[in-house]
mmCIF file of C-alpha atoms and ligand atoms in Angstrom:
data_model
loop_
_atom_site.group_PDB
_atom_site.id
_atom_site.type_symbol
_atom_site.label_atom_id
_atom_site.label_comp_id
_atom_site.label_asym_id
_atom_site.label_seq_id
_atom_site.Cartn_x
_atom_site.Cartn_y
_atom_site.Cartn_z
ATOM 1 C CA MET A 1 0.380 -0.141 0.295
ATOM 2 C CA LEU A 2 1.485 3.463 -0.514
ATOM 3 C CA PRO A 3 0.995 6.206 2.111
ATOM 4 C CA GLN A 4 -2.158 8.254 2.542
ATOM 5 C CA MET A 5 -2.700 10.940 0.034
ATOM 6 C CA TYR A 6 0.482 9.587 -2.005
ATOM 7 C CA ILE A 7 -1.079 10.193 -5.787
ATOM 8 C CA PRO A 8 1.679 8.598 -8.084
ATOM 9 C CA VAL A 9 1.869 10.027 -11.541
ATOM 10 C CA SER A 10 0.404 6.793 -12.807
ATOM 11 C CA THR A 11 -2.799 7.758 -11.323
ATOM 12 C CA LYS A 12 -2.847 11.564 -12.249
ATOM 13 C CA SER A 13 -3.077 10.409 -15.937
ATOM 14 C CA PHE A 14 -6.025 8.054 -14.626
ATOM 15 C CA ILE A 15 -7.781 10.913 -12.979
ATOM 16 C CA ARG A 16 -7.197 12.751 -16.235
ATOM 17 C CA ASN A 17 -8.117 10.052 -18.839
ATOM 18 C CA VAL A 18 -10.508 8.380 -16.145
ATOM 19 C CA VAL A 19 -14.002 10.735 -18.269
ATOM 20 C CA THR A 20 -14.910 8.166 -20.605
ATOM 21 C CA ASN A 21 -15.152 5.068 -18.033
ATOM 22 C CA THR A 22 -18.673 4.340 -18.120
ATOM 23 C CA GLY A 23 -18.678 3.119 -14.122
ATOM 24 C CA GLY A 24 -20.662 2.714 -11.637
ATOM 25 C CA ILE A 25 -21.293 4.304 -8.434
ATOM 26 C CA TYR A 26 -20.963 3.252 -4.571
ATOM 27 C CA ILE A 27 -21.841 5.500 -1.599
ATOM 28 C CA HIS A 28 -20.745 3.937 1.602
ATOM 29 C CA VAL A 29 -22.774 5.417 4.433
ATOM 30 C CA PRO A 30 -21.293 4.924 7.699
ATOM 31 C CA PHE A 31 -23.879 4.621 10.700
ATOM 32 C CA CYS A 32 -25.759 1.381 11.975
ATOM 33 C CA GLN A 33 -27.754 1.922 15.226
ATOM 34 C CA LYS A 34 -25.860 -0.982 16.840
ATOM 35 C CA ARG A 35 -22.951 -3.352 15.592
ATOM 36 C CA CYS A 36 -23.548 -7.064 14.787
ATOM 37 C CA ILE A 37 -21.039 -9.499 16.064
ATOM 38 C CA TYR A 38 -19.780 -10.951 12.920
ATOM 39 C CA CYS A 39 -19.428 -7.025 11.033
ATOM 40 C CA ASP A 40 -16.514 -6.159 9.914
ATOM 41 C CA PHE A 41 -17.191 -3.389 7.406
ATOM 42 C CA TYR A 42 -16.690 0.352 8.700
ATOM 43 C CA SER A 43 -19.498 2.387 10.533
ATOM 44 C CA THR A 44 -20.025 4.093 13.585
ATOM 45 C CA THR A 45 -23.202 4.028 15.867
ATOM 46 C CA TYR A 46 -22.836 8.106 15.912
ATOM 47 C CA GLY A 47 -25.567 10.513 16.061
ATOM 48 C CA LEU A 48 -28.005 13.172 14.310
ATOM 49 C CA GLU A 49 -25.103 15.849 14.081
ATOM 50 C CA TRP A 50 -22.346 13.469 12.458
ATOM 51 C CA LYS A 51 -25.056 12.119 9.674
ATOM 52 C CA ARG A 52 -25.806 15.661 8.983
ATOM 53 C CA LEU A 53 -21.820 16.131 7.764
ATOM 54 C CA TYR A 54 -21.228 13.310 6.813
ATOM 55 C CA VAL A 55 -24.042 13.970 4.174
ATOM 56 C CA SER A 56 -22.432 17.484 3.534
ATOM 57 C CA ALA A 57 -18.915 15.876 3.409
ATOM 58 C CA LEU A 58 -19.994 13.032 0.776
ATOM 59 C CA LYS A 59 -21.737 15.991 -1.503
ATOM 60 C CA ARG A 60 -18.071 17.675 -1.330
ATOM 61 C CA GLU A 61 -16.299 14.823 -2.341
ATOM 62 C CA MET A 62 -19.508 13.650 -5.074
ATOM 63 C CA GLN A 63 -18.267 17.630 -6.720
ATOM 64 C CA LEU A 64 -14.710 16.967 -6.385
ATOM 65 C CA ARG A 65 -14.596 13.306 -8.029
ATOM 66 C CA ARG A 66 -17.410 13.103 -10.000
ATOM 67 C CA LEU A 67 -15.251 13.303 -13.356
ATOM 68 C CA GLU A 68 -13.431 10.107 -12.186
ATOM 69 C CA ILE A 69 -16.434 8.156 -14.680
ATOM 70 C CA ASP A 70 -18.739 9.444 -16.813
ATOM 71 C CA PRO A 71 -21.302 11.436 -14.922
ATOM 72 C CA SER A 72 -23.670 11.431 -17.875
ATOM 73 C CA ARG A 73 -24.516 7.887 -18.303
ATOM 74 C CA VAL A 74 -23.973 6.191 -15.096
ATOM 75 C CA PRO A 75 -25.310 2.491 -15.485
ATOM 76 C CA SER A 76 -25.869 1.832 -11.693
ATOM 77 C CA LEU A 77 -25.874 3.268 -8.406
ATOM 78 C CA TYR A 78 -25.414 1.344 -5.022
ATOM 79 C CA ILE A 79 -25.690 2.838 -1.655
ATOM 80 C CA GLY A 80 -24.440 0.478 1.165
ATOM 81 C CA GLY A 81 -23.283 0.721 4.208
ATOM 82 C CA GLY A 82 -23.165 1.007 7.181
ATOM 83 C CA THR A 83 -26.959 1.142 7.482
ATOM 84 C CA PRO A 84 -27.814 3.964 5.027
ATOM 85 C CA SER A 85 -31.573 3.754 6.142
ATOM 86 C CA GLN A 86 -30.670 5.030 8.995
ATOM 87 C CA LEU A 87 -30.098 8.246 7.769
ATOM 88 C CA PRO A 88 -33.393 10.267 8.706
ATOM 89 C CA VAL A 89 -35.759 10.805 5.370
ATOM 90 C CA SER A 90 -34.255 14.619 5.205
ATOM 91 C CA LEU A 91 -30.935 13.486 5.017
ATOM 92 C CA LEU A 92 -31.799 10.857 2.541
ATOM 93 C CA LEU A 93 -33.488 12.892 0.206
ATOM 94 C CA GLU A 94 -31.087 15.678 0.451
ATOM 95 C CA MET A 95 -28.218 13.076 -0.739
ATOM 96 C CA PHE A 96 -30.423 12.135 -3.493
ATOM 97 C CA GLN A 97 -30.992 15.803 -4.478
ATOM 98 C CA ALA A 98 -27.205 16.303 -4.604
ATOM 99 C CA ILE A 99 -26.716 12.528 -6.618
ATOM 100 C CA GLY A 100 -28.853 14.045 -9.410
ATOM 101 C CA GLY A 101 -27.207 17.388 -9.304
ATOM 102 C CA CYS A 102 -23.922 15.747 -9.905
ATOM 103 C CA PHE A 103 -24.655 12.382 -12.124
ATOM 104 C CA THR A 104 -27.424 11.221 -14.877
ATOM 105 C CA PHE A 105 -27.856 7.984 -14.820
ATOM 106 C CA ALA A 106 -28.450 5.730 -17.862
ATOM 107 C CA GLU A 107 -32.324 4.888 -18.637
ATOM 108 C CA ASP A 108 -31.870 1.457 -17.309
ATOM 109 C CA ALA A 109 -29.894 2.435 -14.497
ATOM 110 C CA GLU A 110 -30.119 -0.148 -11.368
ATOM 111 C CA ILE A 111 -30.213 1.754 -8.265
ATOM 112 C CA THR A 112 -30.351 -0.229 -5.204
ATOM 113 C CA ILE A 113 -30.484 0.816 -1.530
ATOM 114 C CA GLU A 114 -29.671 -1.374 1.338
ATOM 115 C CA VAL A 115 -32.012 -1.392 4.437
ATOM 116 C CA ASN A 116 -32.711 -2.805 7.748
ATOM 117 C CA PRO A 117 -36.094 -4.562 7.853
ATOM 118 C CA ASP A 118 -36.680 -2.615 11.138
ATOM 119 C CA ASP A 119 -36.199 0.772 9.457
ATOM 120 C CA VAL A 120 -38.640 0.276 6.997
ATOM 121 C CA THR A 121 -41.847 2.350 7.304
ATOM 122 C CA GLN A 122 -44.055 3.956 5.356
ATOM 123 C CA SER A 123 -42.320 7.586 5.927
ATOM 124 C CA LEU A 124 -39.472 5.529 4.574
ATOM 125 C CA ILE A 125 -40.807 4.249 1.184
ATOM 126 C CA ASP A 126 -42.631 7.362 0.508
ATOM 127 C CA ALA A 127 -39.289 9.092 0.777
ATOM 128 C CA LEU A 128 -37.460 6.260 -1.368
ATOM 129 C CA TYR A 129 -40.308 6.868 -3.789
ATOM 130 C CA GLN A 130 -39.128 10.528 -4.414
ATOM 131 C CA THR A 131 -35.761 8.895 -5.392
ATOM 132 C CA PRO A 132 -34.785 7.164 -8.192
ATOM 133 C CA VAL A 133 -34.149 3.961 -6.136
ATOM 134 C CA ASN A 134 -35.130 0.615 -8.015
ATOM 135 C CA ARG A 135 -33.544 -1.846 -6.129
ATOM 136 C CA ILE A 136 -33.870 -2.774 -2.078
ATOM 137 C CA SER A 137 -31.357 -5.116 -0.811
ATOM 138 C CA MET A 138 -32.045 -5.993 2.878
ATOM 139 C CA GLY A 139 -29.920 -7.608 5.359
ATOM 140 C CA VAL A 140 -32.101 -10.441 6.681
ATOM 141 C CA GLN A 141 -29.172 -12.798 7.762
ATOM 142 C CA THR A 142 -31.981 -15.572 9.317
ATOM 143 C CA PHE A 143 -35.961 -16.035 10.040
ATOM 144 C CA SER A 144 -34.780 -17.547 13.119
ATOM 145 C CA ASP A 145 -35.229 -14.730 16.102
ATOM 146 C CA SER A 146 -32.882 -16.598 18.447
ATOM 147 C CA LEU A 147 -29.931 -16.646 15.953
ATOM 148 C CA LEU A 148 -30.971 -12.509 15.253
ATOM 149 C CA ARG A 149 -30.711 -11.911 18.990
ATOM 150 C CA LEU A 150 -27.274 -13.919 19.230
ATOM 151 C CA LEU A 151 -26.031 -11.896 16.386
ATOM 152 C CA ASN A 152 -27.505 -8.562 17.884
ATOM 153 C CA ARG A 153 -29.492 -7.613 15.130
ATOM 154 C CA ARG A 154 -32.406 -5.162 15.518
ATOM 155 C CA HIS A 155 -34.779 -6.748 13.604
ATOM 156 C CA THR A 156 -37.054 -10.211 14.122
ATOM 157 C CA SER A 157 -37.935 -12.153 11.407
ATOM 158 C CA SER A 158 -41.569 -11.109 11.211
ATOM 159 C CA GLN A 159 -40.409 -7.332 10.912
ATOM 160 C CA ALA A 160 -38.033 -8.859 7.730
ATOM 161 C CA LEU A 161 -41.574 -10.554 6.428
ATOM 162 C CA GLU A 162 -43.192 -7.284 6.801
ATOM 163 C CA ALA A 163 -40.671 -5.590 5.555
ATOM 164 C CA VAL A 164 -40.773 -7.141 2.166
ATOM 165 C CA GLN A 165 -44.577 -6.906 1.985
ATOM 166 C CA LEU A 166 -44.227 -3.208 2.225
ATOM 167 C CA PHE A 167 -42.207 -2.416 -0.393
ATOM 168 C CA ARG A 168 -43.939 -4.822 -2.614
ATOM 169 C CA ARG A 169 -47.922 -2.854 -1.785
ATOM 170 C CA ALA A 170 -45.850 0.303 -2.670
ATOM 171 C CA GLY A 171 -44.445 -1.407 -6.273
ATOM 172 C CA TYR A 172 -41.124 -2.113 -4.587
ATOM 173 C CA GLU A 173 -40.497 -5.617 -6.705
ATOM 174 C CA ASN A 174 -37.090 -5.747 -7.155
ATOM 175 C CA ILE A 175 -35.880 -6.681 -3.952
ATOM 176 C CA SER A 176 -32.641 -8.954 -2.707
ATOM 177 C CA ILE A 177 -32.247 -10.582 0.839
ATOM 178 C CA ASP A 178 -28.687 -11.451 2.315
ATOM 179 C CA LEU A 179 -28.893 -14.669 4.298
ATOM 180 C CA ILE A 180 -25.684 -15.957 6.281
ATOM 181 C CA TYR A 181 -25.503 -19.853 6.826
ATOM 182 C CA GLY A 182 -23.221 -21.907 9.554
ATOM 183 C CA LEU A 183 -24.123 -19.155 12.241
ATOM 184 C CA PRO A 184 -23.273 -20.725 15.721
ATOM 185 C CA ASN A 185 -25.453 -23.661 16.927
ATOM 186 C CA GLN A 186 -27.599 -23.278 13.890
ATOM 187 C CA SER A 187 -29.162 -26.487 12.504
ATOM 188 C CA LEU A 188 -29.385 -28.087 9.421
ATOM 189 C CA GLU A 189 -32.671 -28.170 10.035
ATOM 190 C CA SER A 190 -32.862 -24.445 11.089
ATOM 191 C CA TRP A 191 -30.840 -23.627 7.719
ATOM 192 C CA LYS A 192 -33.582 -25.409 5.263
ATOM 193 C CA HIS A 193 -35.956 -23.365 7.299
ATOM 194 C CA ASP A 194 -34.246 -19.954 6.217
ATOM 195 C CA VAL A 195 -33.844 -21.062 2.377
ATOM 196 C CA ASP A 196 -37.347 -22.026 2.239
ATOM 197 C CA VAL A 197 -38.874 -19.316 3.748
ATOM 198 C CA ALA A 198 -36.464 -16.898 1.006
ATOM 199 C CA VAL A 199 -37.296 -18.968 -2.228
ATOM 200 C CA ASN A 200 -41.069 -19.313 -0.798
ATOM 201 C CA LEU A 201 -41.214 -15.164 -0.545
ATOM 202 C CA GLY A 202 -40.438 -15.589 -4.247
ATOM 203 C CA VAL A 203 -37.828 -12.143 -3.709
ATOM 204 C CA PRO A 204 -36.163 -12.120 -7.579
ATOM 205 C CA HIS A 205 -32.853 -11.912 -5.682
ATOM 206 C CA LEU A 206 -30.575 -13.431 -2.807
ATOM 207 C CA SER A 207 -27.310 -13.839 -1.860
ATOM 208 C CA ALA A 208 -25.900 -16.225 1.070
ATOM 209 C CA TYR A 209 -22.641 -15.651 2.474
ATOM 210 C CA ALA A 210 -20.959 -18.520 4.915
ATOM 211 C CA LEU A 211 -19.942 -16.790 8.080
ATOM 212 C CA SER A 212 -16.617 -15.776 8.645
ATOM 213 C CA TYR A 213 -14.676 -14.951 11.754
ATOM 214 C CA GLU A 214 -13.309 -11.693 11.200
ATOM 215 C CA GLU A 215 -10.913 -10.061 13.442
ATOM 216 C CA GLY A 216 -11.680 -7.422 15.804
ATOM 217 C CA THR A 217 -15.502 -8.745 16.026
ATOM 218 C CA ALA A 218 -17.102 -9.239 18.860
ATOM 219 C CA LEU A 219 -17.635 -12.952 17.290
ATOM 220 C CA HIS A 220 -13.937 -13.334 16.609
ATOM 221 C CA LYS A 221 -13.148 -12.505 21.002
ATOM 222 C CA MET A 222 -16.241 -15.291 21.705
ATOM 223 C CA GLN A 223 -14.398 -17.535 19.310
ATOM 224 C CA GLU A 224 -11.414 -16.855 21.236
ATOM 225 C CA GLU A 225 -13.071 -17.426 24.401
ATOM 226 C CA GLY A 226 -14.517 -20.563 23.563
ATOM 227 C CA LEU A 227 -17.990 -19.563 23.407
ATOM 228 C CA VAL A 228 -18.866 -20.154 19.943
ATOM 229 C CA GLU A 229 -17.700 -22.358 17.704
ATOM 230 C CA GLU A 230 -16.976 -22.100 13.866
ATOM 231 C CA ALA A 231 -19.259 -24.749 11.574
ATOM 232 C CA PRO A 232 -17.713 -28.049 10.860
ATOM 233 C CA ASP A 233 -16.892 -27.855 6.390
ATOM 234 C CA GLU A 234 -19.623 -30.426 6.634
ATOM 235 C CA LEU A 235 -22.874 -29.217 7.568
ATOM 236 C CA SER A 236 -21.484 -26.034 5.931
ATOM 237 C CA TRP A 237 -21.509 -27.760 2.863
ATOM 238 C CA GLN A 238 -24.954 -29.778 3.266
ATOM 239 C CA MET A 239 -26.010 -26.023 3.795
ATOM 240 C CA TYR A 240 -24.673 -24.805 0.627
ATOM 241 C CA GLY A 241 -26.023 -28.175 -1.156
ATOM 242 C CA TYR A 242 -29.494 -27.565 0.072
ATOM 243 C CA LEU A 243 -29.347 -23.883 -0.717
ATOM 244 C CA THR A 244 -27.959 -24.630 -3.952
ATOM 245 C CA ASP A 245 -30.104 -27.510 -4.913
ATOM 246 C CA LYS A 246 -33.788 -25.537 -3.197
ATOM 247 C CA THR A 247 -33.263 -22.556 -5.790
ATOM 248 C CA ALA A 248 -32.246 -24.263 -9.007
ATOM 249 C CA ALA A 249 -35.321 -26.377 -8.319
ATOM 250 C CA ALA A 250 -37.481 -23.199 -7.754
ATOM 251 C CA GLY A 251 -36.007 -21.623 -11.034
ATOM 252 C CA ILE A 252 -33.101 -19.659 -9.396
ATOM 253 C CA GLU A 253 -29.990 -19.233 -11.176
ATOM 254 C CA HIS A 254 -26.940 -19.490 -9.171
ATOM 255 C CA TYR A 255 -24.446 -17.002 -11.032
ATOM 256 C CA GLU A 256 -21.850 -16.276 -8.579
ATOM 257 C CA ILE A 257 -20.828 -18.288 -5.833
ATOM 258 C CA SER A 258 -23.201 -16.670 -3.639
ATOM 259 C CA ASN A 259 -25.566 -14.938 -5.328
ATOM 260 C CA PHE A 260 -28.672 -16.311 -7.083
ATOM 261 C CA ALA A 261 -30.758 -14.889 -9.158
ATOM 262 C CA PHE A 262 -34.133 -14.758 -11.116
ATOM 263 C CA PRO A 263 -33.237 -14.590 -14.747
ATOM 264 C CA GLY A 264 -32.910 -11.249 -15.456
ATOM 265 C CA LYS A 265 -32.567 -10.351 -11.570
ATOM 266 C CA ARG A 266 -28.430 -10.449 -11.587
ATOM 267 C CA ALA A 267 -27.233 -7.566 -9.606
ATOM 268 C CA ARG A 268 -26.119 -5.725 -12.244
ATOM 269 C CA HIS A 269 -23.743 -3.404 -9.728
ATOM 270 C CA ASN A 270 -22.069 -6.279 -8.212
ATOM 271 C CA SER A 271 -21.982 -8.194 -11.275
ATOM 272 C CA SER A 272 -19.514 -5.227 -12.674
ATOM 273 C CA TYR A 273 -16.747 -5.591 -9.952
ATOM 274 C CA TRP A 274 -16.685 -9.500 -10.994
ATOM 275 C CA ASP A 275 -16.149 -8.661 -14.442
ATOM 276 C CA GLY A 276 -13.123 -5.705 -13.983
ATOM 277 C CA SER A 277 -15.467 -2.602 -15.084
ATOM 278 C CA PRO A 278 -14.902 0.739 -13.376
ATOM 279 C CA TYR A 279 -16.633 2.057 -10.077
ATOM 280 C CA LEU A 280 -16.403 5.326 -8.347
ATOM 281 C CA GLY A 281 -16.570 4.589 -4.435
ATOM 282 C CA LEU A 282 -17.910 7.549 -2.812
ATOM 283 C CA GLY A 283 -17.523 7.815 1.564
ATOM 284 C CA PRO A 284 -15.730 6.729 4.232
ATOM 285 C CA GLY A 285 -14.294 3.194 3.503
ATOM 286 C CA ALA A 286 -15.613 3.376 0.359
ATOM 287 C CA HIS A 287 -12.960 1.682 -2.664
ATOM 288 C CA SER A 288 -12.706 2.942 -5.902
ATOM 289 C CA TYR A 289 -11.223 1.021 -9.183
ATOM 290 C CA ASP A 290 -10.438 2.704 -12.330
ATOM 291 C CA GLY A 291 -10.902 -0.621 -14.635
ATOM 292 C CA ASN A 292 -7.603 -0.714 -15.383
ATOM 293 C CA HIS A 293 -4.995 -1.232 -12.653
ATOM 294 C CA VAL A 294 -5.334 1.894 -10.341
ATOM 295 C CA ARG A 295 -7.272 1.067 -6.823
ATOM 296 C CA ARG A 296 -8.078 3.756 -4.102
ATOM 297 C CA SER A 297 -9.629 3.187 -0.886
ATOM 298 C CA ASN A 298 -11.024 6.500 1.191
ATOM 299 C CA ASN A 299 -10.241 6.247 4.433
ATOM 300 C CA THR A 300 -11.941 4.577 6.975
ATOM 301 C CA SER A 301 -12.481 7.143 9.426
ATOM 302 C CA LEU A 302 -15.636 9.488 9.824
ATOM 303 C CA LYS A 303 -13.752 12.138 11.541
ATOM 304 C CA GLU A 304 -11.355 12.889 8.702
ATOM 305 C CA TYR A 305 -13.612 12.502 6.174
ATOM 306 C CA VAL A 306 -16.152 15.234 7.204
ATOM 307 C CA GLN A 307 -12.905 17.552 8.575
ATOM 308 C CA ALA A 308 -11.344 17.168 4.629
ATOM 309 C CA THR A 309 -11.350 20.746 3.110
ATOM 310 C CA ALA A 310 -10.216 19.135 -0.454
ATOM 311 C CA ASP A 311 -9.896 15.393 -1.528
ATOM 312 C CA VAL A 312 -11.284 13.509 1.179
ATOM 313 C CA PRO A 313 -7.845 10.863 3.019
ATOM 314 C CA HIS A 314 -6.828 7.833 1.062
ATOM 315 C CA GLN A 315 -4.841 5.561 -0.438
ATOM 316 C CA THR A 316 -4.184 4.705 -3.797
ATOM 317 C CA GLU A 317 -2.693 1.570 -5.457
ATOM 318 C CA THR A 318 -1.428 0.492 -8.736
ATOM 319 C CA LEU A 319 -1.370 -3.230 -9.579
ATOM 320 C CA THR A 320 1.040 -5.338 -11.073
ATOM 321 C CA PRO A 321 0.260 -7.253 -13.749
ATOM 322 C CA GLN A 322 0.591 -10.100 -11.420
ATOM 323 C CA GLU A 323 -1.797 -8.718 -8.738
ATOM 324 C CA ARG A 324 -4.343 -8.122 -12.011
ATOM 325 C CA TYR A 325 -4.159 -11.089 -13.376
ATOM 326 C CA ASP A 326 -4.689 -12.553 -9.513
ATOM 327 C CA GLU A 327 -7.906 -10.367 -9.003
ATOM 328 C CA THR A 328 -9.089 -11.376 -12.372
ATOM 329 C CA VAL A 329 -9.357 -15.262 -11.829
ATOM 330 C CA MET A 330 -10.505 -14.408 -8.261
ATOM 331 C CA THR A 331 -13.315 -12.959 -9.234
ATOM 332 C CA ARG A 332 -14.059 -14.195 -12.706
ATOM 333 C CA LEU A 333 -14.463 -18.192 -11.612
ATOM 334 C CA ARG A 334 -16.447 -16.730 -9.064
ATOM 335 C CA THR A 335 -18.694 -16.183 -11.316
ATOM 336 C CA VAL A 336 -21.038 -18.599 -13.708
ATOM 337 C CA SER A 337 -19.549 -17.004 -16.870
ATOM 338 C CA GLY A 338 -16.266 -18.357 -15.942
ATOM 339 C CA LEU A 339 -12.958 -17.059 -16.963
ATOM 340 C CA PRO A 340 -12.216 -16.623 -20.363
ATOM 341 C CA LEU A 341 -9.002 -17.395 -21.273
ATOM 342 C CA ASP A 342 -8.624 -14.980 -24.398
ATOM 343 C CA ILE A 343 -8.280 -11.923 -21.641
ATOM 344 C CA LEU A 344 -4.469 -13.119 -20.554
ATOM 345 C CA THR A 345 -1.523 -12.376 -21.682
ATOM 346 C CA ASP A 346 0.198 -15.371 -23.583
ATOM 347 C CA GLU A 347 2.374 -15.966 -20.224
ATOM 348 C CA GLN A 348 -1.018 -15.524 -17.911
ATOM 349 C CA ARG A 349 -3.041 -17.907 -19.799
ATOM 350 C CA SER A 350 -0.197 -20.719 -19.869
ATOM 351 C CA HIS A 351 0.644 -20.046 -16.227
ATOM 352 C CA CYS A 352 -2.973 -20.337 -15.763
ATOM 353 C CA LEU A 353 -3.750 -23.482 -17.685
ATOM 354 C CA GLN A 354 -0.195 -25.368 -16.235
ATOM 355 C CA MET A 355 -2.180 -24.697 -12.649
ATOM 356 C CA ALA A 356 -5.486 -25.727 -13.349
ATOM 357 C CA GLU A 357 -4.157 -29.081 -15.122
ATOM 358 C CA GLN A 358 -5.314 -30.621 -12.047
ATOM 359 C CA HIS A 359 -8.346 -29.381 -11.110
ATOM 360 C CA LEU A 360 -9.632 -30.082 -14.673
ATOM 361 C CA LEU A 361 -8.458 -33.623 -14.339
ATOM 362 C CA ASN A 362 -10.324 -34.104 -10.943
ATOM 363 C CA GLY A 363 -13.358 -32.034 -12.549
ATOM 364 C CA ASN A 364 -13.209 -29.054 -9.810
ATOM 365 C CA LEU A 365 -13.046 -27.017 -13.051
ATOM 366 C CA VAL A 366 -14.860 -26.956 -16.581
ATOM 367 C CA ARG A 367 -12.765 -25.821 -19.850
ATOM 368 C CA GLU A 368 -15.477 -24.699 -22.819
ATOM 369 C CA ASP A 369 -14.980 -22.466 -25.598
ATOM 370 C CA ASN A 370 -12.002 -20.958 -24.113
ATOM 371 C CA VAL A 371 -13.502 -20.258 -20.652
ATOM 372 C CA LEU A 372 -12.339 -22.024 -17.560
ATOM 373 C CA ARG A 373 -15.749 -22.897 -14.986
ATOM 374 C CA LEU A 374 -15.460 -24.033 -12.018
ATOM 375 C CA SER A 375 -17.656 -26.748 -11.899
ATOM 376 C CA ARG A 376 -20.636 -27.849 -8.843
ATOM 377 C CA LYS A 377 -18.246 -29.823 -7.449
ATOM 378 C CA GLY A 378 -15.424 -27.038 -7.708
ATOM 379 C CA ILE A 379 -17.450 -24.558 -6.266
ATOM 380 C CA PHE A 380 -17.280 -26.447 -2.879
ATOM 381 C CA VAL A 381 -13.512 -26.523 -2.564
ATOM 382 C CA SER A 382 -13.778 -23.126 -4.814
ATOM 383 C CA ASN A 383 -11.109 -21.122 -2.577
ATOM 384 C CA SER A 384 -8.348 -23.627 -2.763
ATOM 385 C CA VAL A 385 -8.989 -23.906 -6.887
ATOM 386 C CA ILE A 386 -8.969 -20.402 -7.184
ATOM 387 C CA SER A 387 -5.769 -19.697 -4.918
ATOM 388 C CA ASP A 388 -3.942 -22.537 -7.026
ATOM 389 C CA LEU A 389 -3.826 -21.024 -10.636
ATOM 390 C CA MET A 390 -2.859 -17.160 -8.522
ATOM 391 C CA TYR A 391 0.796 -16.429 -8.873
HETATM 392 S S1 SF4 B 401 -24.016 -6.190 9.111
HETATM 393 FE FE1 SF4 B 401 -24.796 -3.966 8.803
HETATM 394 S S2 SF4 B 401 -26.436 -3.825 10.587
HETATM 395 FE FE2 SF4 B 401 -24.920 -5.222 10.990
HETATM 396 S S3 SF4 B 401 -22.984 -3.970 12.088
HETATM 397 FE FE3 SF4 B 401 -22.506 -4.809 10.029
HETATM 398 S S4 SF4 B 401 -23.130 -2.622 8.857
HETATM 399 FE FE4 SF4 B 401 -24.348 -2.601 10.863
#
């Protein structure tokens, strides 16, 4: 990583040239009412005054950096966090007004906002109606109330179901819900119930992640103290297997390791991360990518963010060709579209195929039309297959 605020010459030329980039926008809203025990995303539990300062700083950053992508035809906007639905309605509307002043969206743009189920009220929905939001991403995690309490989530299972119905009644059909499996003491039966409820809800998009014990989280500390244990691999595989079988039977495409969607309902914004498209990340802790070789991360400090008078404190990193290859392998192989070998250099392709040989033989990988893909068997061991192909 380069030191904070250091912008190498190559990055400056990136900033000049990048106006031709058609890229999406990510906005990080760093507020949560309380912290979930497993979460390592950057957020604070600060109050209203900080939220006001944040929106002012965000407007400034937007103005300053809008030309890093083509602001006249933005294909997607993803407002995540933290918890965007923790912003008061007046600040949410102020934020959207500023977005509208800086960027014009493509006609079919996908505009997503993350919400917490217990923040979903008629007044939030009425406010979103005044914005271009056309997709809702809801952190449900599980439909078990006892597990929700263990995770320190704010909502209950019935609040999640009600929130989905409230959005539907208001005409929002494009809803995604997040689930987590491998929770402490979660049985296979409990997970099957989660999947069944999610599939029966008929939401067009579902993301499901295995619980990870990230350093610095309350969950990690509980693990160190012997209070919780990671789910055994065998159980995690059974859970994942049930998820893939159940969604497939319901006609839901498994288009990325952790993501499932009805045809035509894949998350376009997230897909652009996986296919190497550029994106502009705004807000503390947000990441940006020029679609070529420069990554930027804003510092994870709300205080520094609101105090900045010019560009916000950040770091940039120029990827080497090998790092770009590694990222390409990692992101492309996670998707059903796989890794097209013709996007690699000759040297990279030959390294890739050499490292893939064993996995092609044992059936973890398949090669079709010059594209490498994980097989169903390979998806279960994707981490080791992908790391074997890297430099
Ligand atoms: S999971 Fe979401 S709501 Fe929970 S602490 Fe993390 S960002 Fe906040």
